[in-house]
Short mmCIF file of C-alpha atoms in Angstrom, two decimals:
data_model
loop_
_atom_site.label_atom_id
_atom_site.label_comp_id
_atom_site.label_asym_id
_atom_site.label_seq_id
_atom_site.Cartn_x
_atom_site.Cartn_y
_atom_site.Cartn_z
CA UNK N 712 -22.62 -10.67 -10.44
CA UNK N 713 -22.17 -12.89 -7.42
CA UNK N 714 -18.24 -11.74 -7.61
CA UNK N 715 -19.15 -8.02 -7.84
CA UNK N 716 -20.04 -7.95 -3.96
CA UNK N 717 -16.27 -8.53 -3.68
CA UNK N 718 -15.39 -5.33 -4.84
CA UNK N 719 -15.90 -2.97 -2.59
CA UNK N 720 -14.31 -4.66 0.88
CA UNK N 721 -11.47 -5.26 -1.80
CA UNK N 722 -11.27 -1.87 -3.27
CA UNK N 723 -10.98 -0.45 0.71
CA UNK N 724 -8.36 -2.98 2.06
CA UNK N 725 -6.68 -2.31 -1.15
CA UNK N 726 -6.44 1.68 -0.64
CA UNK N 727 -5.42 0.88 3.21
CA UNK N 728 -2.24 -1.29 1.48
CA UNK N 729 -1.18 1.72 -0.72
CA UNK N 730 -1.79 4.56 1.88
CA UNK N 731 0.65 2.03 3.56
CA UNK N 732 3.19 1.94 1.58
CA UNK N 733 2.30 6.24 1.02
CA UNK N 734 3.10 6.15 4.66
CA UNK N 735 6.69 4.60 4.39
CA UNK N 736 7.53 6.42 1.23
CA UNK N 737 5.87 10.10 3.13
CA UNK N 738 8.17 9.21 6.09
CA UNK N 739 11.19 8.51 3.85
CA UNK N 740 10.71 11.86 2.51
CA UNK N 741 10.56 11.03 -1.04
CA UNK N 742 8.03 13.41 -2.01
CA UNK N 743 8.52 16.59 0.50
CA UNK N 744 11.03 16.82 3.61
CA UNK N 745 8.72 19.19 4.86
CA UNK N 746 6.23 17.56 8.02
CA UNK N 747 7.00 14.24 6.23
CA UNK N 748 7.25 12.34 9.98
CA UNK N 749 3.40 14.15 10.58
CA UNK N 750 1.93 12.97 7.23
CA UNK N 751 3.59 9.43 7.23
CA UNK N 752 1.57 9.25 10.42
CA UNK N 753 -1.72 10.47 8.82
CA UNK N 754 -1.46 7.98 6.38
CA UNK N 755 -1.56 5.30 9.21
CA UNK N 756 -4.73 6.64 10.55
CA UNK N 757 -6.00 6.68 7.10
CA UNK N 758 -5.38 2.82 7.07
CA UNK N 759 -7.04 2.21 10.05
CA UNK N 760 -10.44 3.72 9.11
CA UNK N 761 -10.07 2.31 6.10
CA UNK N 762 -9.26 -1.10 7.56
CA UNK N 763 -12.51 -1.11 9.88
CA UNK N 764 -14.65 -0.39 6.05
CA UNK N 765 -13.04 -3.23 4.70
CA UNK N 766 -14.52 -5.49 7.20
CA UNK N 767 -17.83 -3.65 7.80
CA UNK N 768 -18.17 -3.99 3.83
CA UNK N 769 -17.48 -7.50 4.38
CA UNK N 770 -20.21 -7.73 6.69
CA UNK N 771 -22.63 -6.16 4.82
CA UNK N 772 -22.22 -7.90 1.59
CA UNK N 773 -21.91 -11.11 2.97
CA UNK N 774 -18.91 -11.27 0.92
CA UNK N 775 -16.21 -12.49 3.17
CA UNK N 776 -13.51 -14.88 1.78
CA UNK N 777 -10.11 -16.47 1.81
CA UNK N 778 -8.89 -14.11 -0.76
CA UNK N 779 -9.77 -11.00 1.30
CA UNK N 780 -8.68 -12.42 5.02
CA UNK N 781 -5.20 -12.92 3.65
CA UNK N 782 -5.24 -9.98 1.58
CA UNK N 783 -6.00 -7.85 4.36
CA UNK N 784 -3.55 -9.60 6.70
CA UNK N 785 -0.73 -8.29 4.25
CA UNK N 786 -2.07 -4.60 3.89
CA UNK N 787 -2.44 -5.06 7.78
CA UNK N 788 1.80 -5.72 7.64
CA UNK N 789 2.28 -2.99 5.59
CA UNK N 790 0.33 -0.32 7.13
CA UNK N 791 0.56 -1.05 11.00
CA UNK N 792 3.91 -2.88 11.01
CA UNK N 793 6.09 -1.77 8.05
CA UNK N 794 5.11 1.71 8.23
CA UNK N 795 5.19 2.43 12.12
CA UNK N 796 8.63 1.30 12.47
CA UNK N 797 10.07 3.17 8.99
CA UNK N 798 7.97 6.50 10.76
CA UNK N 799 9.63 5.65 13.86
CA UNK N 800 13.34 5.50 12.53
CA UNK N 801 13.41 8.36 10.07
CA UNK N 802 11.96 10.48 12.84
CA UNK N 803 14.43 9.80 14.75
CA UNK N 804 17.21 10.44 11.67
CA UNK N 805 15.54 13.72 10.84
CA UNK N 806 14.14 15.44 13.79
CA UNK N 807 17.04 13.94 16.24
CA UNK N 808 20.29 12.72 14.17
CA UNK N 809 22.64 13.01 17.03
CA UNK N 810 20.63 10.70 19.48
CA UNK N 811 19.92 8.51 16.25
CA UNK N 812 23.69 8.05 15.58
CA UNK N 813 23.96 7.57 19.10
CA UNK N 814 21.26 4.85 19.58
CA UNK N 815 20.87 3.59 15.97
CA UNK N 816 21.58 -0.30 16.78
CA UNK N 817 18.11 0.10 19.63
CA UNK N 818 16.30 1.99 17.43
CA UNK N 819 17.24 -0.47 14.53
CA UNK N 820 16.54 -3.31 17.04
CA UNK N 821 13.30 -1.86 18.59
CA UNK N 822 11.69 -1.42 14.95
CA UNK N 823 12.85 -5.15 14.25
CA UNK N 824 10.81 -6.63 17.51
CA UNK N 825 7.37 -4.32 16.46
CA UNK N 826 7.56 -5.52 12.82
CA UNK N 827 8.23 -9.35 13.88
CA UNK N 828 5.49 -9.22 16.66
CA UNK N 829 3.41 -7.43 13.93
CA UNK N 830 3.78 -10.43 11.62
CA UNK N 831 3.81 -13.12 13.99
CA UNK N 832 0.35 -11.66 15.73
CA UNK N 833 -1.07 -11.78 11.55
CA UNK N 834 -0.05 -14.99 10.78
CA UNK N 835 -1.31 -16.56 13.95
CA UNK N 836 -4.73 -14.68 13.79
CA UNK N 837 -5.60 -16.59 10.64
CA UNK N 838 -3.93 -19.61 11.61
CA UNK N 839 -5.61 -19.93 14.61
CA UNK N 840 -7.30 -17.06 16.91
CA UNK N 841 -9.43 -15.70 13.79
CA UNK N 842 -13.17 -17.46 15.87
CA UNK N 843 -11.50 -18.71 18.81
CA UNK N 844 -12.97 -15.63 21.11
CA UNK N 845 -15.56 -14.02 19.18
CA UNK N 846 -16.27 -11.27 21.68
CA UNK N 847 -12.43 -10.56 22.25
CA UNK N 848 -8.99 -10.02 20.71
CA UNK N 849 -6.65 -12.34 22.43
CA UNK N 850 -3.62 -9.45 22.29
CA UNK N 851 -3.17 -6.10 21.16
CA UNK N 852 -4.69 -5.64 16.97
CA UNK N 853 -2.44 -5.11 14.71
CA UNK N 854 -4.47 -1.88 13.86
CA UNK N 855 -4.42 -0.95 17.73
CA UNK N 856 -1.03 -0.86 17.80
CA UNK N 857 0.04 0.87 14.71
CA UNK N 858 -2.57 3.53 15.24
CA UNK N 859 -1.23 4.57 19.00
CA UNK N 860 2.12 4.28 17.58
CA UNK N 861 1.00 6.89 15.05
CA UNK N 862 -1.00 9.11 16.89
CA UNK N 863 1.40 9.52 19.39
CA UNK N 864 3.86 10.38 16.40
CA UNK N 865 1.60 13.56 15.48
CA UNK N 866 1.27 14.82 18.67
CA UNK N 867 4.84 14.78 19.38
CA UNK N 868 5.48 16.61 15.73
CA UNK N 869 2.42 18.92 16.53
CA UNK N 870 4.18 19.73 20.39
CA UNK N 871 7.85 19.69 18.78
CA UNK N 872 8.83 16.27 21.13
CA UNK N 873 12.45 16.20 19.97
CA UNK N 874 13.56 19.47 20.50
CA UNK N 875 11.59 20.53 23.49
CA UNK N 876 12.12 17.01 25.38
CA UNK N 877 15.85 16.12 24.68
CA UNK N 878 16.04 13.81 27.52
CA UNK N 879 13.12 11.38 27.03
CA UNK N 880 13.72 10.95 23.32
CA UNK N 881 14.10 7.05 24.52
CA UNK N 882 9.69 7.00 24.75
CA UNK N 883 8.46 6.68 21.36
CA UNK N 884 11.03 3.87 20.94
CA UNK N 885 9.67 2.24 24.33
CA UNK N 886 5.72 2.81 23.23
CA UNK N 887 6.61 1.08 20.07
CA UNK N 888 8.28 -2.03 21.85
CA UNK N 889 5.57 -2.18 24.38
CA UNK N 890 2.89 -2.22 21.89
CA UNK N 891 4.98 -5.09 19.53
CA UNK N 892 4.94 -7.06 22.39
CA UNK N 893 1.44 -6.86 23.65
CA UNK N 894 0.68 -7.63 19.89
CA UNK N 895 1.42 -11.07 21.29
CA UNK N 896 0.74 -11.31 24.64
CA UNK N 897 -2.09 -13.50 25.80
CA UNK N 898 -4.27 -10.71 26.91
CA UNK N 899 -7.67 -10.71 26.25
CA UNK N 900 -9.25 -7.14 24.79
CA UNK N 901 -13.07 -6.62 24.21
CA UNK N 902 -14.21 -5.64 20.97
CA UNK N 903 -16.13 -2.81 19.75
CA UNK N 904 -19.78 -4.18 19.37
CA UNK N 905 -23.46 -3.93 20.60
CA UNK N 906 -23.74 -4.57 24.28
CA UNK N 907 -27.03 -4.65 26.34
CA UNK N 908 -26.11 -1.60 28.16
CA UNK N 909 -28.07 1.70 25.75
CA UNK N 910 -25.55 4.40 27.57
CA UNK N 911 -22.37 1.94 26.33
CA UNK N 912 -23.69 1.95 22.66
CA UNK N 913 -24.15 5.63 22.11
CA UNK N 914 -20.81 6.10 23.59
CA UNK N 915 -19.39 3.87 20.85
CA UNK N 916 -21.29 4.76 18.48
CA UNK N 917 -21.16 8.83 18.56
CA UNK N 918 -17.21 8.29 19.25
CA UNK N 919 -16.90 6.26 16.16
CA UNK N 920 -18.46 9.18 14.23
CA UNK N 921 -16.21 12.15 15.93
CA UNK N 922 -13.01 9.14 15.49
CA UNK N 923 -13.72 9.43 11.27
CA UNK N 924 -14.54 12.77 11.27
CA UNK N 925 -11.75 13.92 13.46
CA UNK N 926 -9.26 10.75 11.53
CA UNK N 927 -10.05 12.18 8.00
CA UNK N 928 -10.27 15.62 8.83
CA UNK N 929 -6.57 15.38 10.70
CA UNK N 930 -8.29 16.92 13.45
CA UNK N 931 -7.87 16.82 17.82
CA UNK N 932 -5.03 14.22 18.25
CA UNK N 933 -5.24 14.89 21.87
CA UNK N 934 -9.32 13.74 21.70
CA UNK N 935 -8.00 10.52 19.74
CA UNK N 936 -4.96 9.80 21.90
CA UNK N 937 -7.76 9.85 24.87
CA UNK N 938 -10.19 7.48 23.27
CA UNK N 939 -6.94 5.17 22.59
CA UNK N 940 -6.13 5.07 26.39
CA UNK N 941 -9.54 5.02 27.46
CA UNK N 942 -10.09 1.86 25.38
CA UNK N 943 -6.61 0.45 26.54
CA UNK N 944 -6.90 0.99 30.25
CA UNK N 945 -10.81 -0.20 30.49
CA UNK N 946 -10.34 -2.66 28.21
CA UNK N 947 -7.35 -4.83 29.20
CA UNK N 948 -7.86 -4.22 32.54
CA UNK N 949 -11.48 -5.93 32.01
CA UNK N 950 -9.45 -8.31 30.09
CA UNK N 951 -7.38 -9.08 32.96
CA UNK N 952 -9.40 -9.09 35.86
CA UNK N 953 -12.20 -11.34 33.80
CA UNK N 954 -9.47 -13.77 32.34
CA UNK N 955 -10.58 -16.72 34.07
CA UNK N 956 -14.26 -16.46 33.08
CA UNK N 957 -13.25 -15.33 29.44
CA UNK N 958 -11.66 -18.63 29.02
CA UNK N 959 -14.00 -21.20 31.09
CA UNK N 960 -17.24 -19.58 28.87
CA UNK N 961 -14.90 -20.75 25.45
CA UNK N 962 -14.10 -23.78 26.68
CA UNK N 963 -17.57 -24.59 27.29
CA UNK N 964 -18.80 -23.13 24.05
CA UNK N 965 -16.49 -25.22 22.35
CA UNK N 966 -17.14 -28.12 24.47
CA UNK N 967 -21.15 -27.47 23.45
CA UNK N 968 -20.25 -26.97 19.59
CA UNK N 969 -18.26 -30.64 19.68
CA UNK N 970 -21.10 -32.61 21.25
CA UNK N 971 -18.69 -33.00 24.32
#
């Protein structure tokens, strides 16, 4: 019994690894050309619901482990680094083959630099920044980045981006490099939790309900793509201007931990 509180953080990061690799398939166009760019983006979303679960589950069965922090570092690969950049290139083939023939070597390169920052940002989460700053995520989540990447993907399908917009086709290649590299920047990013302020929690908490609602219901991009800003802009700006302080309060947590 004591490994059947496994289960269910399991059974969630394992549905965010397959809706990954549903993603790259969708996007491929292996099941139906039809919106296959739109639904390869869903299925991102999809994982990054499902990836918050996995962890709240984790939480609340006190069932946290080895197993499931590497296990969810390679659905985390799959789904928000693997599938963003196959989304980004076959939308490109598809929806705008004479700029990809064009600008195949970039977009070929630009999908290489997210998926390498993707992986590089997993591997040294668990090697080393998995407790170093509790309250923050040194650099842009994995999850962060592959769900702008996406959203942004269904709003340009929804507004019809690459034929209405011939001459900025270059931006959904330059949003995906941006947010590979911020993946491992040294920026510091607050996390979604409990603060002392009542009018911050609500906030969170009734725009975490309208985010699943609206996420599983494939519902108001343009209301998602504006809580993704809202948390980038306030976020790493609070990051940046509190980057000293950030840092000087670990080091003296540490320093208090150690005996030092």
């Amino acid at each position: 019994m004591e490994k059947a509180k496994f289960i269910v953080p399991n059974a969630f990061t394992s549905m965010s690894f397959l809706l990954g690799v549903a993603s790259i398939c969708w996007s491929a166009g292996l099941f139906s050309a039809e919106n296959a760019i739109f639904y390869g983006a869903q299925f991102i979303i999809f994982c990054t619901l499902l990836d918050k679960l996995d962890g709240f589950a984790a939480r609340a069965f006190n069932a946290s482990s080895d197993f499931g922090a590497q296990f969810d570092s390679l659905a985390d690969l799959i789904a928000f680094g693997i599938a963003p950049a196959f989304m980004l290139l076959f939308a490109y083939k598809n929806m705008s083959t004479d700029w990809y023939e064009a600008n195949k070597i970039a977009i070929f390169a630009g999908a290489a630099v997210y998926v390498l920052c993707a992986a590089m940002r997993l591997a040294k989460y668990n090697a080393m920044d998995s407790d170093s700053y509790p309250d923050y995520f040194s650099g842009m989540p994995s999850t962060f980045a592959g769900v702008v990447n996406a959203i942004l993907m269904i709003l340009m399908c929804k507004y019809d981006f690459f034929n209405n917009h011939p001459d900025q086709l270059y931006f959904p290649l330059v949003i995906m490099i941006a947010t590979g590299i911020l993946m491992v920047s040294p920026l510091f990013l607050p996390k979604l939790k409990k603060r002392k302020s009542k009018f911050i929690n609500v906030f969170q908490l009734v725009n975490i309900v309208i985010v699943y609602i609206a996420g599983f219901a494939m519902r108001i991009p343009e209301y998602l793509m504006f809580l993704v800003l809202l948390y980038f802009v306030v976020g790493f700006g609070f990051g940046i201007l509190n980057r000293e302080k950030i840092v000087s309060d670990q080091i003296s947590k540490s320093g208090k931990l150690s005996g030092g």
